[in-house]
């Protein structure tokens, strides 16, 4: 069975991390996998990993879909790609409606199974024109897709409306994140964090979606009650400079660690005491699954699906409309708890968010779709 996966970028983000988890476990004797992407400069983390795993990678040359003219060049290049690379049994598209042309060409190429997989609940652009184009393109994209999938209910409803869709979980290698006291001590020492410091962590891109400005504002208020609190932020992004300036203006540089891009996220979770995510929107954030797999309690915004709340007794979900005081109180409450992180992490181990449990679901689904098409 030959499957073509499509992603917007070959940078290493949330969707790419999910695909890594599935690609590590999928039966490569049964499923021949290849990856197609737009041609985004300087975003190669996922591409390097795919090359290491001997998974073929293709790019649509010169196309980023960030310029209007790209949309006029896109159809011919997609047609050329399918002409050169032959037939696929499945197109599994992890992208938004701006890539509807790919779904159309896949239908013309007679690829029998064409899956569009939703991972978000908002457009990531601030351009109203691009949002309007995205809304318009939802209709032809759904028309030419044979199957609609989503990582969560709200992600499916955003892209597919009232149409029926299947939920496929954002699964992780849960064992990799299992709590390790020795690793925790080692990482905290490397970050100059003492045993008595209360550490709030967040791993994610510095973009508007993640709402770092609010997080830092809450943290600044928390320091009045827990002066030995530390905020550890891993990631890079367009807003990184402005966020660092906010920290400087508040005079809390000694309490905030900016780690930049990291590849050892599994180790960083060990060093945290709580994970905070006040995002404006998310599909189903992998970071919150990983954090809970490490046994961490999470404090997260009500804009994030309740489906992520696996360790319910340990977690706190708050409205972004609540003032800083309520967020501070939630963090103080967690700082006073005695938490057994081993037991918390076991909930993820047993759940469908563990790749060991989820991979069978995905493989069976692909096989069911192939059988379905054989009777048409």
Short mmCIF file of C-alpha atoms in Angstrom, two decimals:
data_model
loop_
_atom_site.label_atom_id
_atom_site.label_comp_id
_atom_site.label_asym_id
_atom_site.label_seq_id
_atom_site.Cartn_x
_atom_site.Cartn_y
_atom_site.Cartn_z
CA UNK A 1 0.00 0.00 0.00
CA UNK A 2 1.55 3.29 -1.12
CA UNK A 3 0.72 6.39 0.96
CA UNK A 4 1.62 10.01 0.21
CA UNK A 5 1.58 12.30 3.25
CA UNK A 6 1.34 16.03 2.67
CA UNK A 7 2.47 18.73 5.15
CA UNK A 8 2.85 22.48 4.62
CA UNK A 9 6.43 22.58 5.87
CA UNK A 10 9.37 20.30 6.57
CA UNK A 11 10.18 22.21 9.74
CA UNK A 12 9.75 20.24 12.95
CA UNK A 13 6.44 21.38 14.47
CA UNK A 14 3.50 19.67 16.16
CA UNK A 15 2.11 17.90 13.08
CA UNK A 16 5.55 16.72 12.03
CA UNK A 17 6.22 15.37 15.53
CA UNK A 18 2.98 13.39 15.37
CA UNK A 19 3.97 11.96 12.00
CA UNK A 20 7.37 11.00 13.40
CA UNK A 21 5.63 9.02 16.14
CA UNK A 22 3.44 7.17 13.64
CA UNK A 23 6.23 6.64 11.10
CA UNK A 24 8.44 5.08 13.81
CA UNK A 25 5.78 2.42 14.47
CA UNK A 26 3.98 1.86 11.16
CA UNK A 27 4.66 -1.47 9.44
CA UNK A 28 6.92 -0.37 6.59
CA UNK A 29 6.57 -3.80 4.96
CA UNK A 30 2.83 -3.20 4.53
CA UNK A 31 2.81 0.58 4.09
CA UNK A 32 5.15 2.34 1.66
CA UNK A 33 5.27 5.97 2.82
CA UNK A 34 6.45 9.16 1.12
CA UNK A 35 6.15 12.84 2.10
CA UNK A 36 5.28 15.86 -0.04
CA UNK A 37 5.61 19.46 1.16
CA UNK A 38 5.63 23.07 0.09
CA UNK A 39 9.06 24.59 -0.51
CA UNK A 40 9.54 26.68 2.66
CA UNK A 41 13.15 27.93 2.99
CA UNK A 42 15.20 27.15 6.11
CA UNK A 43 12.65 24.72 7.58
CA UNK A 44 14.38 21.36 7.39
CA UNK A 45 14.22 19.63 10.80
CA UNK A 46 11.59 17.12 9.68
CA UNK A 47 13.29 16.62 6.32
CA UNK A 48 16.57 15.66 8.01
CA UNK A 49 14.75 13.13 10.17
CA UNK A 50 12.93 11.66 7.15
CA UNK A 51 16.23 11.29 5.31
CA UNK A 52 17.68 9.40 8.29
CA UNK A 53 14.72 7.01 8.13
CA UNK A 54 15.06 6.57 4.34
CA UNK A 55 11.57 7.98 3.75
CA UNK A 56 11.34 9.69 0.33
CA UNK A 57 10.76 13.46 0.50
CA UNK A 58 9.35 15.62 -2.30
CA UNK A 59 8.85 19.39 -2.53
CA UNK A 60 6.65 21.51 -4.78
CA UNK A 61 9.47 23.70 -6.14
CA UNK A 62 9.30 27.40 -5.36
CA UNK A 63 5.81 27.22 -3.84
CA UNK A 64 5.14 28.57 -0.33
CA UNK A 65 1.50 29.68 -0.82
CA UNK A 66 2.42 32.89 0.98
CA UNK A 67 2.14 34.84 -2.28
CA UNK A 68 -0.98 35.13 -4.42
CA UNK A 69 0.94 34.21 -7.58
CA UNK A 70 1.83 30.84 -6.04
CA UNK A 71 -1.82 29.78 -6.32
CA UNK A 72 -1.72 30.21 -10.11
CA UNK A 73 1.50 28.15 -10.43
CA UNK A 74 0.44 25.45 -7.96
CA UNK A 75 -1.89 23.36 -10.24
CA UNK A 76 0.65 22.73 -13.01
CA UNK A 77 3.38 21.77 -10.54
CA UNK A 78 1.09 19.36 -8.69
CA UNK A 79 0.04 17.79 -11.99
CA UNK A 80 3.70 17.40 -12.93
CA UNK A 81 4.47 15.78 -9.57
CA UNK A 82 1.82 13.11 -9.97
CA UNK A 83 2.91 12.50 -13.56
CA UNK A 84 6.52 11.93 -12.49
CA UNK A 85 5.93 9.91 -9.33
CA UNK A 86 3.18 7.55 -10.37
CA UNK A 87 0.18 6.25 -8.52
CA UNK A 88 -0.53 6.28 -4.81
CA UNK A 89 -3.24 4.33 -3.00
CA UNK A 90 -3.78 7.01 -0.36
CA UNK A 91 -3.21 10.75 -0.07
CA UNK A 92 -3.16 11.73 3.62
CA UNK A 93 -3.15 15.52 3.72
CA UNK A 94 -2.21 17.25 6.99
CA UNK A 95 -2.92 20.81 5.90
CA UNK A 96 -5.54 23.53 5.67
CA UNK A 97 -7.92 24.34 2.83
CA UNK A 98 -5.41 26.54 0.99
CA UNK A 99 -4.04 23.26 -0.40
CA UNK A 100 -7.39 22.29 -1.95
CA UNK A 101 -5.73 22.17 -5.36
CA UNK A 102 -3.72 19.15 -4.23
CA UNK A 103 -6.93 17.29 -3.36
CA UNK A 104 -8.43 18.19 -6.75
CA UNK A 105 -5.39 16.91 -8.64
CA UNK A 106 -5.29 13.74 -6.55
CA UNK A 107 -8.90 13.08 -7.57
CA UNK A 108 -8.06 13.65 -11.24
CA UNK A 109 -5.11 11.28 -10.82
CA UNK A 110 -7.61 8.67 -9.55
CA UNK A 111 -5.96 8.23 -6.17
CA UNK A 112 -8.77 6.19 -4.61
CA UNK A 113 -8.46 7.35 -0.98
CA UNK A 114 -7.99 11.05 -0.27
CA UNK A 115 -7.89 12.04 3.40
CA UNK A 116 -7.90 15.60 4.70
CA UNK A 117 -6.77 15.70 8.34
CA UNK A 118 -7.60 18.80 10.42
CA UNK A 119 -5.19 19.84 13.19
CA UNK A 120 -6.29 23.36 14.06
CA UNK A 121 -9.25 25.54 15.00
CA UNK A 122 -8.19 28.88 13.48
CA UNK A 123 -6.23 30.19 10.54
CA UNK A 124 -2.65 30.98 11.49
CA UNK A 125 -2.55 34.08 9.31
CA UNK A 126 -3.66 37.59 10.28
CA UNK A 127 -4.48 38.40 6.64
CA UNK A 128 -8.24 38.75 6.15
CA UNK A 129 -7.83 38.07 2.43
CA UNK A 130 -6.10 34.75 3.12
CA UNK A 131 -8.81 33.83 5.63
CA UNK A 132 -11.54 34.51 3.06
CA UNK A 133 -9.68 32.44 0.46
CA UNK A 134 -9.33 29.66 3.03
CA UNK A 135 -13.07 29.66 3.75
CA UNK A 136 -13.90 29.54 0.04
CA UNK A 137 -11.48 26.66 -0.57
CA UNK A 138 -12.99 24.52 2.19
CA UNK A 139 -15.84 23.54 -0.12
CA UNK A 140 -13.86 22.13 -3.10
CA UNK A 141 -11.41 20.51 -0.69
CA UNK A 142 -14.21 18.57 1.02
CA UNK A 143 -15.82 17.79 -2.34
CA UNK A 144 -12.72 16.01 -3.65
CA UNK A 145 -11.74 14.32 -0.37
CA UNK A 146 -13.08 10.83 0.25
CA UNK A 147 -12.49 10.89 4.02
CA UNK A 148 -12.44 13.63 6.66
CA UNK A 149 -10.25 13.15 9.74
CA UNK A 150 -9.39 15.39 12.69
CA UNK A 151 -7.24 15.31 15.81
CA UNK A 152 -10.12 16.54 17.99
CA UNK A 153 -13.81 17.38 17.84
CA UNK A 154 -13.27 21.14 17.66
CA UNK A 155 -10.60 20.77 14.95
CA UNK A 156 -13.04 18.70 12.88
CA UNK A 157 -15.94 21.10 13.38
CA UNK A 158 -13.80 24.07 12.37
CA UNK A 159 -12.71 22.62 9.02
CA UNK A 160 -15.63 20.33 8.18
CA UNK A 161 -18.64 21.99 9.79
CA UNK A 162 -21.56 19.57 10.09
CA UNK A 163 -19.98 16.87 7.90
CA UNK A 164 -19.11 13.56 9.53
CA UNK A 165 -15.45 13.04 10.38
CA UNK A 166 -13.22 10.49 12.12
CA UNK A 167 -11.01 11.38 15.08
CA UNK A 168 -7.44 10.06 14.93
CA UNK A 169 -5.48 10.95 18.09
CA UNK A 170 -2.27 12.96 18.24
CA UNK A 171 -0.31 10.08 19.74
CA UNK A 172 3.13 10.17 21.39
CA UNK A 173 5.77 7.69 22.50
CA UNK A 174 4.56 7.82 26.10
CA UNK A 175 7.42 5.72 27.45
CA UNK A 176 9.93 8.33 26.31
CA UNK A 177 8.35 10.90 28.65
CA UNK A 178 7.99 8.70 31.75
CA UNK A 179 9.01 10.55 34.91
CA UNK A 180 12.65 10.10 35.90
CA UNK A 181 13.83 11.67 39.16
CA UNK A 182 17.51 11.38 38.26
CA UNK A 183 16.99 13.07 34.90
CA UNK A 184 14.93 15.79 36.60
CA UNK A 185 17.78 16.62 38.97
CA UNK A 186 20.32 16.63 36.14
CA UNK A 187 18.30 18.98 33.93
CA UNK A 188 17.50 21.37 36.77
CA UNK A 189 21.18 21.52 37.67
CA UNK A 190 22.10 22.32 34.06
CA UNK A 191 19.56 25.17 34.10
CA UNK A 192 20.80 26.51 37.46
CA UNK A 193 17.47 25.71 39.09
CA UNK A 194 17.50 24.64 42.73
CA UNK A 195 15.48 21.87 44.35
CA UNK A 196 13.21 24.39 46.08
CA UNK A 197 12.40 26.49 43.00
CA UNK A 198 8.86 26.19 41.59
CA UNK A 199 9.22 25.77 37.82
CA UNK A 200 6.54 26.64 35.27
CA UNK A 201 7.32 25.39 31.79
CA UNK A 202 6.16 25.92 28.23
CA UNK A 203 7.53 24.51 24.98
CA UNK A 204 6.27 26.14 21.81
CA UNK A 205 6.77 28.64 19.03
CA UNK A 206 6.83 32.33 19.93
CA UNK A 207 3.76 33.27 17.90
CA UNK A 208 0.54 35.06 18.75
CA UNK A 209 -1.43 31.80 19.00
CA UNK A 210 0.54 30.68 22.07
CA UNK A 211 -0.23 33.85 24.08
CA UNK A 212 3.19 34.20 25.73
CA UNK A 213 2.51 37.82 26.69
CA UNK A 214 -0.35 36.72 28.95
CA UNK A 215 1.74 33.90 30.38
CA UNK A 216 4.51 36.29 31.37
CA UNK A 217 2.02 38.76 32.82
CA UNK A 218 0.56 36.01 35.02
CA UNK A 219 4.04 34.86 36.01
CA UNK A 220 5.02 38.39 37.00
CA UNK A 221 2.04 38.51 39.38
CA UNK A 222 2.87 35.03 40.72
CA UNK A 223 6.33 36.21 41.81
CA UNK A 224 4.67 38.36 44.49
CA UNK A 225 3.57 35.13 46.20
CA UNK A 226 6.29 32.68 45.11
CA UNK A 227 9.48 34.73 44.66
CA UNK A 228 11.52 31.60 43.90
CA UNK A 229 9.32 30.69 40.92
CA UNK A 230 11.02 30.16 37.56
CA UNK A 231 9.52 30.33 34.07
CA UNK A 232 11.28 28.14 31.49
CA UNK A 233 10.42 28.79 27.84
CA UNK A 234 11.74 26.63 24.99
CA UNK A 235 11.19 27.59 21.36
CA UNK A 236 11.77 30.26 18.75
CA UNK A 237 9.54 32.40 16.58
CA UNK A 238 8.63 35.79 15.17
CA UNK A 239 7.65 37.27 18.54
CA UNK A 240 10.71 36.09 20.45
CA UNK A 241 12.35 39.54 20.60
CA UNK A 242 9.17 41.29 21.78
CA UNK A 243 8.55 38.65 24.43
CA UNK A 244 12.10 39.02 25.74
CA UNK A 245 11.59 42.79 25.83
CA UNK A 246 8.47 42.31 27.95
CA UNK A 247 10.51 40.28 30.46
CA UNK A 248 13.19 43.00 30.59
CA UNK A 249 10.62 45.77 31.05
CA UNK A 250 9.09 43.87 33.97
CA UNK A 251 12.55 43.38 35.49
CA UNK A 252 12.15 39.62 35.90
CA UNK A 253 15.04 38.42 33.71
CA UNK A 254 16.59 36.45 36.59
CA UNK A 255 13.43 34.36 36.90
CA UNK A 256 12.85 33.59 33.21
CA UNK A 257 14.94 31.15 31.17
CA UNK A 258 14.78 31.35 27.37
CA UNK A 259 16.21 28.10 26.03
CA UNK A 260 15.74 28.58 22.28
CA UNK A 261 15.08 25.61 20.02
CA UNK A 262 15.59 22.30 21.82
CA UNK A 263 15.57 18.68 20.74
CA UNK A 264 15.42 17.26 24.29
CA UNK A 265 11.86 18.20 25.19
CA UNK A 266 11.31 14.85 26.92
CA UNK A 267 14.06 15.83 29.38
CA UNK A 268 12.80 19.38 29.90
CA UNK A 269 9.39 18.16 31.08
CA UNK A 270 11.14 16.33 33.91
CA UNK A 271 12.51 19.62 35.26
CA UNK A 272 9.13 21.38 35.34
CA UNK A 273 6.64 21.38 38.22
CA UNK A 274 3.66 22.50 36.14
CA UNK A 275 2.99 23.10 32.45
CA UNK A 276 1.14 26.28 31.50
CA UNK A 277 -0.60 26.84 28.15
CA UNK A 278 -2.86 29.91 27.81
CA UNK A 279 -3.17 29.57 24.00
CA UNK A 280 -5.81 31.48 22.06
CA UNK A 281 -6.52 28.31 20.06
CA UNK A 282 -5.19 24.79 19.49
CA UNK A 283 -6.33 21.68 17.62
CA UNK A 284 -5.10 19.13 20.13
CA UNK A 285 -1.70 20.24 21.44
CA UNK A 286 0.89 17.47 21.54
CA UNK A 287 2.80 19.34 24.24
CA UNK A 288 -0.05 18.85 26.71
CA UNK A 289 -0.11 15.11 26.00
CA UNK A 290 3.66 14.95 26.50
CA UNK A 291 3.47 17.00 29.71
CA UNK A 292 0.86 14.68 31.19
CA UNK A 293 2.88 11.63 30.10
CA UNK A 294 5.71 12.98 32.28
CA UNK A 295 3.25 13.22 35.18
CA UNK A 296 2.96 17.00 35.14
CA UNK A 297 -0.22 18.84 36.12
CA UNK A 298 -1.28 21.32 33.45
CA UNK A 299 -2.96 24.72 33.63
CA UNK A 300 -4.53 25.51 30.28
CA UNK A 301 -7.05 27.81 28.63
CA UNK A 302 -10.67 26.95 27.91
CA UNK A 303 -10.03 27.56 24.21
CA UNK A 304 -8.29 24.16 24.18
CA UNK A 305 -10.43 21.05 23.79
CA UNK A 306 -11.44 19.19 26.95
CA UNK A 307 -10.37 16.00 25.13
CA UNK A 308 -6.79 16.82 26.14
CA UNK A 309 -7.68 16.66 29.84
CA UNK A 310 -6.61 13.09 30.63
CA UNK A 311 -5.32 13.53 34.19
CA UNK A 312 -8.48 15.38 35.16
CA UNK A 313 -7.91 15.39 38.92
CA UNK A 314 -4.52 17.06 38.51
CA UNK A 315 -5.28 19.66 35.84
CA UNK A 316 -6.91 23.08 35.89
CA UNK A 317 -8.66 24.64 32.89
CA UNK A 318 -9.36 28.38 33.02
CA UNK A 319 -11.06 30.94 30.83
CA UNK A 320 -8.81 33.50 29.16
CA UNK A 321 -11.41 36.04 30.24
CA UNK A 322 -10.51 35.40 33.87
CA UNK A 323 -8.10 37.95 35.28
CA UNK A 324 -4.53 37.11 36.27
CA UNK A 325 -5.57 36.54 39.88
CA UNK A 326 -7.38 33.29 39.08
CA UNK A 327 -4.48 31.99 37.00
CA UNK A 328 -2.08 32.87 39.83
CA UNK A 329 -4.30 31.11 42.37
CA UNK A 330 -4.34 27.97 40.21
CA UNK A 331 -0.54 27.92 40.03
CA UNK A 332 -0.24 28.51 43.79
CA UNK A 333 -2.64 25.64 44.46
CA UNK A 334 -0.52 23.29 42.36
CA UNK A 335 2.68 24.48 44.07
CA UNK A 336 1.23 23.29 47.39
CA UNK A 337 0.33 19.79 46.19
CA UNK A 338 2.16 16.53 46.72
CA UNK A 339 2.07 14.97 43.26
CA UNK A 340 2.94 11.38 42.34
CA UNK A 341 4.17 11.91 38.80
CA UNK A 342 4.67 8.20 38.11
CA UNK A 343 0.98 7.49 38.71
CA UNK A 344 -0.12 10.52 36.67
CA UNK A 345 1.97 9.43 33.72
CA UNK A 346 0.48 5.94 33.72
CA UNK A 347 -2.87 7.39 32.60
CA UNK A 348 -1.29 8.39 29.27
CA UNK A 349 0.45 5.03 28.96
CA UNK A 350 -2.95 3.32 29.03
CA UNK A 351 -4.73 5.83 26.77
CA UNK A 352 -5.22 6.07 23.01
CA UNK A 353 -2.71 8.95 23.09
CA UNK A 354 0.07 6.37 23.55
CA UNK A 355 1.44 5.51 20.10
CA UNK A 356 1.69 1.86 21.14
CA UNK A 357 -2.12 1.83 21.34
CA UNK A 358 -2.83 4.26 18.49
CA UNK A 359 -0.73 2.74 15.70
CA UNK A 360 -3.02 -0.27 15.38
CA UNK A 361 -6.01 2.06 15.03
CA UNK A 362 -4.35 3.93 12.15
CA UNK A 363 -3.16 0.82 10.30
CA UNK A 364 -6.57 -0.83 10.62
CA UNK A 365 -8.25 2.33 9.35
CA UNK A 366 -6.05 2.43 6.25
CA UNK A 367 -6.80 -1.23 5.55
CA UNK A 368 -10.55 -0.71 6.03
CA UNK A 369 -10.48 2.13 3.50
CA UNK A 370 -8.64 -0.02 0.95
CA UNK A 371 -11.20 -2.81 1.40
CA UNK A 372 -14.04 -0.29 1.04
CA UNK A 373 -12.63 1.00 -2.23
CA UNK A 374 -12.19 -2.52 -3.61
CA UNK A 375 -15.98 -2.98 -3.48
CA UNK A 376 -16.74 0.25 -5.36
#
